[in-house]
Amino acid sequence: MVGSATADAFDLPDLVAASSSFTPCFNSHYARAMADCRAWLVSREALGAQTEAILVNADMERLCAMCYPSAPYDRFRAVCDFVCILVVVDEVCDTQSGVEAYTTGQSFLNALREPNWDDGSKLARITREFRASLGNWIDTDGGKRFINVCESYIACVVEEANLRERGEVLSVEAYENLRRENSAVRPCASIMEFSLGISLPNHVFANEHFMAVYWSVIDMVCWANDVYSYAVEYQYGLEGNNVVTVLMSERNIDLQAASDHVGEYYESLVKKHWAAREVLRGQTFGSAELDSQVQLYVEELAHWTIGNIMWSFEIRRYFGDEAKKVKESRRVVVKAKEQRDMITELV
C-alpha cells in the first residue's frame, strides 16, 4: 500500500549548500533553442491542447542549458528536443496502466531504432524527427549505447506503471535500482556524448572508477529530484515512485525524517563523486585523445548535479509560484490530493 504524508509541511535538505563544490553554468543558446523546440512540439500537438502549457511549466530547455553548457546550437537544440520528448513520454505514462505504458514505450523505441518506423502516433512522429537530427552518431558506440539505455528506461517506466496499479512500494534497494533507470537521467547522460561531439568506446563504461563517477551523478540527480518533487507527486497520487515514500514505508519514519535522510545520503554521494574523480584522473584509456574525451564527458556530466538543483527552483513544476520562497526557507507545504488531468491526445 502506498504510504501517506504524515504532515502538512516539511523542510527540504539544503542540497544547494551540499552541491557548493559544483560550478553552475548556462548554455548561451538557450533562448533560441527553447523557442524553436517549443514551436516544433506545439506544431506537432505532442501533448494535444496542453502541449504549450506543460512545456512552459517544465522549462526543460532551461535544465538543458544548465546541464549541457558546452554544446553548440545544433547539438543543443537536438538535446532539448530529446529531453522534451521524455517529458511527453512521462506525462502520458504517468496516468497509464502497465499495458498502456508498454504500448506508448514501444512507439517511442521503435521510432528511435528505425528511421522510417511509423504507427501514426504523434509520439512516433516527433521521435522520428528527433532521430534524424542525430545523423551518423546513432550508429556509433555512443549511439548504440544511447538506444540501449532508452530501452532500459522504457522497461522501468512500464514497471513503474505496474507498481502504481498494484499500489506497491518497493524496498529502498529495489527502488534505487528502478529509479536509476526510470528517472530518464541515464538517457540524458547518454546523449551527452552527442552534445559534445564524441562517442566513447564501450571499454570506458567498463572502468569501475569511471562508473563510480557516473553513478554518483545519476544518484544525486535522482535523490534530489525525488525530495523536490514529493509534494506535487503526493498531491496527484504519484508518490509511490519516490524515495521519500519508500523510506517512510521501509523504515517506519515520518516525512521530515525521510527528507533529512535524503540530505545525508546526498552529501555522501558528493564525497564519493569527488573521491572517484580524483582516482579517475590517474587512469588512462589507451590514448591521450581518449583520456581527454573522458575527462570532458565527466566534467560536463557533473553539471547535472547543480544544474538540476538550480533549475528546480527556477520553474513552477515542483513549487508553483512559491519556488523562490521555498528556495530561501526550504519549507514545503504538502497539499491535499486531487485528481490529475489525463493526457488523452497522444495518438
mmCIF file of C-alpha atoms in Angstrom:
data_model
loop_
_atom_site.group_PDB
_atom_site.id
_atom_site.type_symbol
_atom_site.label_atom_id
_atom_site.label_comp_id
_atom_site.label_asym_id
_atom_site.label_seq_id
_atom_site.Cartn_x
_atom_site.Cartn_y
_atom_site.Cartn_z
ATOM 1 C CA MET A 1 0.000 0.000 0.000
ATOM 2 C CA VAL A 2 1.359 3.413 -0.918
ATOM 3 C CA GLY A 3 2.478 5.366 2.143
ATOM 4 C CA SER A 4 0.933 8.697 3.065
ATOM 5 C CA ALA A 5 2.383 12.004 4.177
ATOM 6 C CA THR A 6 2.010 12.433 7.939
ATOM 7 C CA ALA A 7 2.476 16.200 7.985
ATOM 8 C CA ASP A 8 1.130 19.152 6.039
ATOM 9 C CA ALA A 9 4.624 20.600 5.569
ATOM 10 C CA PHE A 10 8.278 19.591 5.789
ATOM 11 C CA ASP A 11 11.750 21.087 5.409
ATOM 12 C CA LEU A 12 13.891 20.244 2.401
ATOM 13 C CA PRO A 13 17.522 19.259 2.943
ATOM 14 C CA ASP A 14 19.956 22.007 1.965
ATOM 15 C CA LEU A 15 21.131 20.456 -1.285
ATOM 16 C CA VAL A 16 22.220 23.841 -2.627
ATOM 17 C CA ALA A 17 24.871 24.029 0.091
ATOM 18 C CA ALA A 18 25.713 20.341 -0.317
ATOM 19 C CA SER A 19 26.407 20.982 -4.012
ATOM 20 C CA SER A 20 28.603 24.041 -3.500
ATOM 21 C CA SER A 21 31.645 22.200 -4.895
ATOM 22 C CA PHE A 22 29.990 22.159 -8.334
ATOM 23 C CA THR A 23 30.029 25.219 -10.601
ATOM 24 C CA PRO A 24 26.764 26.398 -12.219
ATOM 25 C CA CYS A 25 26.961 27.041 -15.984
ATOM 26 C CA PHE A 26 24.480 28.049 -18.681
ATOM 27 C CA ASN A 27 24.367 27.444 -22.427
ATOM 28 C CA SER A 28 24.192 30.713 -24.367
ATOM 29 C CA HIS A 29 21.888 29.125 -26.984
ATOM 30 C CA TYR A 30 19.024 28.639 -24.514
ATOM 31 C CA ALA A 31 16.624 31.333 -25.752
ATOM 32 C CA ARG A 32 16.834 30.368 -29.413
ATOM 33 C CA ALA A 33 16.695 26.622 -28.806
ATOM 34 C CA MET A 34 13.819 26.977 -26.355
ATOM 35 C CA ALA A 35 11.731 28.962 -28.825
ATOM 36 C CA ASP A 36 12.490 26.584 -31.704
ATOM 37 C CA CYS A 37 11.889 23.436 -29.661
ATOM 38 C CA ARG A 38 8.554 24.605 -28.273
ATOM 39 C CA ALA A 39 7.329 25.852 -31.635
ATOM 40 C CA TRP A 40 8.117 22.429 -33.100
ATOM 41 C CA LEU A 41 6.327 20.436 -30.392
ATOM 42 C CA VAL A 42 3.329 22.766 -30.316
ATOM 43 C CA SER A 43 3.011 22.473 -34.107
ATOM 44 C CA ARG A 44 3.053 18.679 -33.726
ATOM 45 C CA GLU A 45 0.499 18.846 -30.870
ATOM 46 C CA ALA A 46 2.740 16.441 -28.956
ATOM 47 C CA LEU A 47 0.520 16.620 -25.862
ATOM 48 C CA GLY A 48 -2.595 17.868 -27.567
ATOM 49 C CA ALA A 49 -4.081 21.140 -26.370
ATOM 50 C CA GLN A 50 -1.919 21.013 -23.233
ATOM 51 C CA THR A 51 1.413 20.946 -25.080
ATOM 52 C CA GLU A 52 2.480 24.559 -24.642
ATOM 53 C CA ALA A 53 1.310 24.851 -21.030
ATOM 54 C CA ILE A 54 3.168 21.694 -19.994
ATOM 55 C CA LEU A 55 6.373 22.728 -21.777
ATOM 56 C CA VAL A 56 6.296 26.223 -20.262
ATOM 57 C CA ASN A 57 5.652 24.813 -16.793
ATOM 58 C CA ALA A 58 8.560 22.365 -17.068
ATOM 59 C CA ASP A 59 11.013 24.584 -18.990
ATOM 60 C CA MET A 60 13.204 21.572 -19.710
ATOM 61 C CA GLU A 61 15.235 23.680 -22.110
ATOM 62 C CA ARG A 62 16.455 25.676 -19.102
ATOM 63 C CA LEU A 63 17.524 22.447 -17.436
ATOM 64 C CA CYS A 64 19.363 21.508 -20.629
ATOM 65 C CA ALA A 65 21.117 24.887 -20.673
ATOM 66 C CA MET A 66 22.404 24.209 -17.165
ATOM 67 C CA CYS A 67 23.427 20.611 -17.847
ATOM 68 C CA TYR A 68 24.829 20.824 -21.406
ATOM 69 C CA PRO A 69 26.555 24.231 -21.308
ATOM 70 C CA SER A 70 29.243 23.335 -23.857
ATOM 71 C CA ALA A 71 27.008 22.176 -26.727
ATOM 72 C CA PRO A 72 26.880 24.271 -29.931
ATOM 73 C CA TYR A 73 23.424 25.329 -31.128
ATOM 74 C CA ASP A 74 22.556 22.409 -33.436
ATOM 75 C CA ARG A 75 23.557 19.776 -30.894
ATOM 76 C CA PHE A 76 21.987 21.698 -28.038
ATOM 77 C CA ARG A 77 18.709 22.007 -29.941
ATOM 78 C CA ALA A 78 18.673 18.239 -30.542
ATOM 79 C CA VAL A 79 19.253 17.623 -26.839
ATOM 80 C CA CYS A 80 16.385 19.977 -25.950
ATOM 81 C CA ASP A 81 14.138 18.139 -28.399
ATOM 82 C CA PHE A 82 15.025 14.796 -26.828
ATOM 83 C CA VAL A 83 14.550 15.899 -23.232
ATOM 84 C CA CYS A 84 11.172 17.405 -24.121
ATOM 85 C CA ILE A 85 10.184 14.132 -25.801
ATOM 86 C CA LEU A 86 10.953 12.453 -22.474
ATOM 87 C CA VAL A 87 8.507 14.884 -20.879
ATOM 88 C CA VAL A 88 5.883 13.733 -23.375
ATOM 89 C CA VAL A 89 6.547 10.087 -22.506
ATOM 90 C CA ASP A 90 6.483 10.850 -18.774
ATOM 91 C CA GLU A 91 3.282 12.892 -18.897
ATOM 92 C CA VAL A 92 1.456 10.198 -20.834
ATOM 93 C CA CYS A 93 2.736 7.155 -18.933
ATOM 94 C CA ASP A 94 2.088 8.715 -15.508
ATOM 95 C CA THR A 95 -1.644 8.123 -15.974
ATOM 96 C CA GLN A 96 -1.473 4.829 -17.875
ATOM 97 C CA SER A 97 -1.739 1.187 -16.875
ATOM 98 C CA GLY A 98 1.222 -1.114 -17.374
ATOM 99 C CA VAL A 99 -0.196 -2.399 -20.666
ATOM 100 C CA GLU A 100 -0.877 1.116 -21.933
ATOM 101 C CA ALA A 101 2.572 2.349 -20.872
ATOM 102 C CA TYR A 102 4.146 -0.560 -22.759
ATOM 103 C CA THR A 103 2.355 0.482 -25.952
ATOM 104 C CA THR A 104 3.477 4.087 -25.513
ATOM 105 C CA GLY A 105 7.030 2.989 -24.819
ATOM 106 C CA GLN A 106 7.200 0.790 -27.894
ATOM 107 C CA SER A 107 6.012 3.665 -30.072
ATOM 108 C CA PHE A 108 8.939 5.723 -28.776
ATOM 109 C CA LEU A 109 11.528 2.944 -29.013
ATOM 110 C CA ASN A 110 10.585 1.676 -32.453
ATOM 111 C CA ALA A 111 10.779 5.180 -33.905
ATOM 112 C CA LEU A 112 14.158 5.602 -32.221
ATOM 113 C CA ARG A 113 15.502 2.323 -33.609
ATOM 114 C CA GLU A 114 14.159 2.599 -37.154
ATOM 115 C CA PRO A 115 14.330 5.866 -39.150
ATOM 116 C CA ASN A 116 11.152 5.150 -41.130
ATOM 117 C CA TRP A 117 9.058 3.409 -38.489
ATOM 118 C CA ASP A 118 5.569 4.868 -38.058
ATOM 119 C CA ASP A 119 2.448 3.783 -36.208
ATOM 120 C CA GLY A 120 0.622 7.011 -36.977
ATOM 121 C CA SER A 121 1.079 8.410 -33.461
ATOM 122 C CA LYS A 122 2.304 11.885 -32.602
ATOM 123 C CA LEU A 123 4.968 10.367 -30.357
ATOM 124 C CA ALA A 124 6.395 8.273 -33.189
ATOM 125 C CA ARG A 125 6.485 11.314 -35.460
ATOM 126 C CA ILE A 126 8.385 13.592 -33.084
ATOM 127 C CA THR A 127 10.762 10.773 -32.108
ATOM 128 C CA ARG A 128 11.464 10.012 -35.763
ATOM 129 C CA GLU A 129 12.155 13.683 -36.477
ATOM 130 C CA PHE A 130 14.469 13.892 -33.479
ATOM 131 C CA ARG A 131 16.331 10.752 -34.542
ATOM 132 C CA ALA A 132 17.130 12.333 -37.896
ATOM 133 C CA SER A 133 18.949 15.166 -36.118
ATOM 134 C CA LEU A 134 21.445 12.689 -34.636
ATOM 135 C CA GLY A 135 22.852 11.837 -38.069
ATOM 136 C CA ASN A 136 25.548 9.169 -38.179
ATOM 137 C CA TRP A 137 26.170 9.391 -34.423
ATOM 138 C CA ILE A 138 23.270 6.987 -33.869
ATOM 139 C CA ASP A 139 25.397 4.215 -35.441
ATOM 140 C CA THR A 140 28.452 4.784 -33.220
ATOM 141 C CA ASP A 141 29.166 3.024 -29.914
ATOM 142 C CA GLY A 142 27.701 6.049 -28.168
ATOM 143 C CA GLY A 143 24.563 5.970 -30.311
ATOM 144 C CA LYS A 144 24.002 2.252 -29.814
ATOM 145 C CA ARG A 145 24.520 2.661 -26.079
ATOM 146 C CA PHE A 146 22.015 5.529 -26.131
ATOM 147 C CA ILE A 147 19.328 3.293 -27.632
ATOM 148 C CA ASN A 148 20.096 0.508 -25.135
ATOM 149 C CA VAL A 149 19.763 2.950 -22.246
ATOM 150 C CA CYS A 150 16.450 4.209 -23.641
ATOM 151 C CA GLU A 151 15.226 0.603 -23.807
ATOM 152 C CA SER A 152 16.072 0.124 -20.128
ATOM 153 C CA TYR A 153 14.336 3.395 -19.323
ATOM 154 C CA ILE A 154 11.096 2.356 -21.014
ATOM 155 C CA ALA A 155 11.153 -1.094 -19.386
ATOM 156 C CA CYS A 156 11.307 0.548 -15.965
ATOM 157 C CA VAL A 157 8.653 3.140 -16.836
ATOM 158 C CA VAL A 158 6.357 0.197 -17.595
ATOM 159 C CA GLU A 159 7.333 -1.458 -14.309
ATOM 160 C CA GLU A 160 6.560 1.804 -12.504
ATOM 161 C CA ALA A 161 3.080 1.780 -14.057
ATOM 162 C CA ASN A 162 2.572 -1.817 -12.917
ATOM 163 C CA LEU A 163 3.651 -0.939 -9.371
ATOM 164 C CA ARG A 164 1.305 2.042 -9.377
ATOM 165 C CA GLU A 165 -1.594 -0.192 -10.450
ATOM 166 C CA ARG A 166 -0.856 -2.579 -7.576
ATOM 167 C CA GLY A 167 -0.263 0.219 -5.045
ATOM 168 C CA GLU A 168 3.079 -1.406 -4.241
ATOM 169 C CA VAL A 169 6.036 0.349 -2.593
ATOM 170 C CA LEU A 170 9.474 -1.215 -3.137
ATOM 171 C CA SER A 171 12.326 -1.637 -0.670
ATOM 172 C CA VAL A 172 14.992 1.076 -0.735
ATOM 173 C CA GLU A 173 17.444 -1.189 -2.587
ATOM 174 C CA ALA A 174 14.917 -2.334 -5.180
ATOM 175 C CA TYR A 175 13.632 1.200 -5.631
ATOM 176 C CA GLU A 176 17.098 2.653 -6.149
ATOM 177 C CA ASN A 177 17.759 0.180 -8.959
ATOM 178 C CA LEU A 178 14.418 1.011 -10.580
ATOM 179 C CA ARG A 179 14.821 4.750 -10.112
ATOM 180 C CA ARG A 180 18.227 4.792 -11.767
ATOM 181 C CA GLU A 181 16.503 3.605 -14.924
ATOM 182 C CA ASN A 182 13.015 5.149 -14.906
ATOM 183 C CA SER A 183 14.145 8.650 -13.923
ATOM 184 C CA ALA A 184 15.328 9.356 -17.512
ATOM 185 C CA VAL A 185 18.630 10.687 -16.155
ATOM 186 C CA ARG A 186 20.600 7.901 -17.820
ATOM 187 C CA PRO A 187 19.216 8.641 -21.315
ATOM 188 C CA CYS A 188 20.079 12.291 -20.680
ATOM 189 C CA ALA A 189 23.593 11.310 -19.634
ATOM 190 C CA SER A 190 23.911 9.091 -22.698
ATOM 191 C CA ILE A 191 23.002 11.792 -25.205
ATOM 192 C CA MET A 192 25.639 13.989 -23.597
ATOM 193 C CA GLU A 193 28.209 12.251 -25.788
ATOM 194 C CA PHE A 194 26.331 13.543 -28.830
ATOM 195 C CA SER A 195 26.176 17.037 -27.347
ATOM 196 C CA LEU A 196 29.971 17.007 -27.025
ATOM 197 C CA GLY A 197 30.543 15.536 -30.490
ATOM 198 C CA ILE A 198 32.139 12.357 -29.142
ATOM 199 C CA SER A 199 31.442 8.639 -28.886
ATOM 200 C CA LEU A 200 33.252 6.913 -26.053
ATOM 201 C CA PRO A 201 34.242 3.278 -26.701
ATOM 202 C CA ASN A 202 32.475 0.665 -24.598
ATOM 203 C CA HIS A 203 35.540 -0.174 -22.536
ATOM 204 C CA VAL A 204 35.346 3.255 -20.887
ATOM 205 C CA PHE A 205 31.999 2.244 -19.376
ATOM 206 C CA ALA A 206 33.601 -0.940 -18.045
ATOM 207 C CA ASN A 207 36.045 1.062 -15.915
ATOM 208 C CA GLU A 208 34.996 0.934 -12.247
ATOM 209 C CA HIS A 209 36.303 4.409 -11.439
ATOM 210 C CA PHE A 210 34.533 5.996 -14.396
ATOM 211 C CA MET A 211 31.318 4.231 -13.420
ATOM 212 C CA ALA A 212 31.692 5.351 -9.803
ATOM 213 C CA VAL A 213 31.679 8.944 -11.049
ATOM 214 C CA TYR A 214 28.805 8.185 -13.415
ATOM 215 C CA TRP A 215 26.561 6.542 -10.812
ATOM 216 C CA SER A 216 27.248 9.212 -8.218
ATOM 217 C CA VAL A 217 25.850 11.837 -10.597
ATOM 218 C CA ILE A 218 22.855 9.702 -11.579
ATOM 219 C CA ASP A 219 22.006 9.039 -7.938
ATOM 220 C CA MET A 220 22.469 12.657 -6.866
ATOM 221 C CA VAL A 221 20.030 13.807 -9.519
ATOM 222 C CA CYS A 222 17.502 11.070 -8.702
ATOM 223 C CA TRP A 223 17.505 11.635 -4.941
ATOM 224 C CA ALA A 224 17.372 15.420 -5.281
ATOM 225 C CA ASN A 225 14.531 15.196 -7.775
ATOM 226 C CA ASP A 226 12.549 12.871 -5.519
ATOM 227 C CA VAL A 227 12.652 15.107 -2.465
ATOM 228 C CA TYR A 228 11.900 18.214 -4.538
ATOM 229 C CA SER A 229 9.000 16.593 -6.395
ATOM 230 C CA TYR A 230 7.490 14.727 -3.447
ATOM 231 C CA ALA A 231 4.806 17.281 -2.542
ATOM 232 C CA VAL A 232 3.445 17.654 -6.066
ATOM 233 C CA GLU A 233 3.604 13.897 -6.672
ATOM 234 C CA TYR A 234 1.715 13.320 -3.417
ATOM 235 C CA GLN A 235 -0.882 15.872 -4.493
ATOM 236 C CA TYR A 236 -1.580 13.897 -7.673
ATOM 237 C CA GLY A 237 -1.272 10.410 -6.189
ATOM 238 C CA LEU A 238 2.060 9.597 -7.845
ATOM 239 C CA GLU A 239 4.215 9.457 -4.708
ATOM 240 C CA GLY A 240 4.661 5.674 -4.789
ATOM 241 C CA ASN A 241 7.610 6.114 -7.174
ATOM 242 C CA ASN A 242 9.545 8.385 -4.822
ATOM 243 C CA VAL A 243 12.356 7.594 -2.412
ATOM 244 C CA VAL A 244 10.693 9.688 0.301
ATOM 245 C CA THR A 245 7.694 7.331 0.299
ATOM 246 C CA VAL A 246 9.978 4.303 0.121
ATOM 247 C CA LEU A 247 11.986 5.475 3.139
ATOM 248 C CA MET A 248 8.861 6.199 5.182
ATOM 249 C CA SER A 249 7.432 2.778 4.330
ATOM 250 C CA GLU A 250 10.540 0.645 4.862
ATOM 251 C CA ARG A 251 11.953 2.415 7.916
ATOM 252 C CA ASN A 252 8.654 3.429 9.501
ATOM 253 C CA ILE A 253 9.766 7.053 9.766
ATOM 254 C CA ASP A 254 7.900 10.295 9.232
ATOM 255 C CA LEU A 255 8.117 12.681 6.309
ATOM 256 C CA GLN A 256 10.670 15.001 7.879
ATOM 257 C CA ALA A 257 12.980 12.148 8.852
ATOM 258 C CA ALA A 258 12.820 10.813 5.298
ATOM 259 C CA SER A 259 13.697 14.243 3.899
ATOM 260 C CA ASP A 260 16.598 14.533 6.340
ATOM 261 C CA HIS A 261 17.896 11.131 5.259
ATOM 262 C CA VAL A 262 17.850 12.214 1.624
ATOM 263 C CA GLY A 263 20.074 15.146 2.559
ATOM 264 C CA GLU A 264 22.526 12.952 4.448
ATOM 265 C CA TYR A 265 22.732 10.423 1.638
ATOM 266 C CA TYR A 266 23.159 13.161 -0.942
ATOM 267 C CA GLU A 267 26.143 14.533 0.973
ATOM 268 C CA SER A 268 27.712 11.061 0.977
ATOM 269 C CA LEU A 269 27.251 10.877 -2.798
ATOM 270 C CA VAL A 270 29.047 14.208 -3.251
ATOM 271 C CA LYS A 271 32.021 12.831 -1.315
ATOM 272 C CA LYS A 272 32.010 9.611 -3.344
ATOM 273 C CA HIS A 273 31.889 11.632 -6.553
ATOM 274 C CA TRP A 274 34.958 13.712 -5.836
ATOM 275 C CA ALA A 275 36.909 10.747 -4.492
ATOM 276 C CA ALA A 276 36.176 8.801 -7.683
ATOM 277 C CA ARG A 277 37.051 11.831 -9.841
ATOM 278 C CA GLU A 278 40.446 12.028 -8.154
ATOM 279 C CA VAL A 279 41.204 8.369 -8.886
ATOM 280 C CA LEU A 280 39.904 8.685 -12.452
ATOM 281 C CA ARG A 281 42.377 11.472 -13.210
ATOM 282 C CA GLY A 282 45.153 8.909 -12.852
ATOM 283 C CA GLN A 283 43.556 6.436 -15.269
ATOM 284 C CA THR A 284 44.412 6.067 -18.942
ATOM 285 C CA PHE A 285 42.128 4.575 -21.576
ATOM 286 C CA GLY A 286 44.680 3.980 -24.306
ATOM 287 C CA SER A 287 45.429 7.376 -25.808
ATOM 288 C CA ALA A 288 45.791 10.999 -24.791
ATOM 289 C CA GLU A 289 42.872 11.936 -27.053
ATOM 290 C CA LEU A 290 40.520 9.428 -25.439
ATOM 291 C CA ASP A 291 41.686 10.372 -21.955
ATOM 292 C CA SER A 292 40.829 13.972 -22.787
ATOM 293 C CA GLN A 293 37.373 12.967 -24.050
ATOM 294 C CA VAL A 294 36.688 11.005 -20.875
ATOM 295 C CA GLN A 295 37.572 14.000 -18.721
ATOM 296 C CA LEU A 296 35.462 16.262 -20.943
ATOM 297 C CA TYR A 297 32.475 13.953 -20.525
ATOM 298 C CA VAL A 298 32.917 13.711 -16.759
ATOM 299 C CA GLU A 299 33.184 17.480 -16.377
ATOM 300 C CA GLU A 300 30.046 18.038 -18.449
ATOM 301 C CA LEU A 301 28.139 15.261 -16.676
ATOM 302 C CA ALA A 302 28.847 16.870 -13.311
ATOM 303 C CA HIS A 303 26.834 19.917 -14.404
ATOM 304 C CA TRP A 304 23.746 17.768 -13.907
ATOM 305 C CA THR A 305 24.204 17.909 -10.131
ATOM 306 C CA ILE A 306 23.983 21.643 -9.509
ATOM 307 C CA GLY A 307 22.030 22.247 -12.730
ATOM 308 C CA ASN A 308 19.174 20.001 -11.615
ATOM 309 C CA ILE A 309 19.007 21.735 -8.236
ATOM 310 C CA MET A 310 19.086 25.302 -9.538
ATOM 311 C CA TRP A 311 16.524 24.504 -12.245
ATOM 312 C CA SER A 312 14.129 23.028 -9.678
ATOM 313 C CA PHE A 313 13.794 26.445 -8.030
ATOM 314 C CA GLU A 314 13.521 28.438 -11.257
ATOM 315 C CA ILE A 315 10.438 26.693 -12.632
ATOM 316 C CA ARG A 316 6.848 26.155 -11.489
ATOM 317 C CA ARG A 317 6.902 22.364 -11.936
ATOM 318 C CA TYR A 318 7.546 21.462 -8.284
ATOM 319 C CA PHE A 319 6.798 24.512 -6.150
ATOM 320 C CA GLY A 320 4.487 26.615 -8.317
ATOM 321 C CA ASP A 321 4.625 30.348 -7.664
ATOM 322 C CA GLU A 322 6.342 29.694 -4.318
ATOM 323 C CA ALA A 323 9.607 28.420 -5.835
ATOM 324 C CA LYS A 324 11.724 31.414 -4.804
ATOM 325 C CA LYS A 325 10.259 31.414 -1.307
ATOM 326 C CA VAL A 326 10.813 27.666 -0.949
ATOM 327 C CA LYS A 327 14.434 28.008 -2.031
ATOM 328 C CA GLU A 328 15.030 30.542 0.732
ATOM 329 C CA SER A 329 13.062 28.847 3.512
ATOM 330 C CA ARG A 330 13.286 25.212 2.339
ATOM 331 C CA ARG A 331 9.765 24.790 3.742
ATOM 332 C CA VAL A 332 7.351 22.858 1.508
ATOM 333 C CA VAL A 333 3.596 22.621 2.004
ATOM 334 C CA VAL A 334 2.010 19.246 1.238
ATOM 335 C CA LYS A 335 -1.425 19.839 -0.269
ATOM 336 C CA ALA A 336 -4.436 17.543 -0.200
ATOM 337 C CA LYS A 337 -4.680 15.012 -3.003
ATOM 338 C CA GLU A 338 -6.588 15.852 -6.152
ATOM 339 C CA GLN A 339 -7.324 14.217 -9.492
ATOM 340 C CA ARG A 340 -4.766 14.856 -12.199
ATOM 341 C CA ASP A 341 -5.902 15.625 -15.743
ATOM 342 C CA MET A 342 -5.155 12.736 -18.090
ATOM 343 C CA ILE A 343 -3.339 13.218 -21.377
ATOM 344 C CA THR A 344 -5.584 11.584 -23.953
ATOM 345 C CA GLU A 345 -4.375 13.136 -27.194
ATOM 346 C CA LEU A 346 -1.164 11.178 -27.799
ATOM 347 C CA VAL A 347 -2.429 9.336 -30.869
#
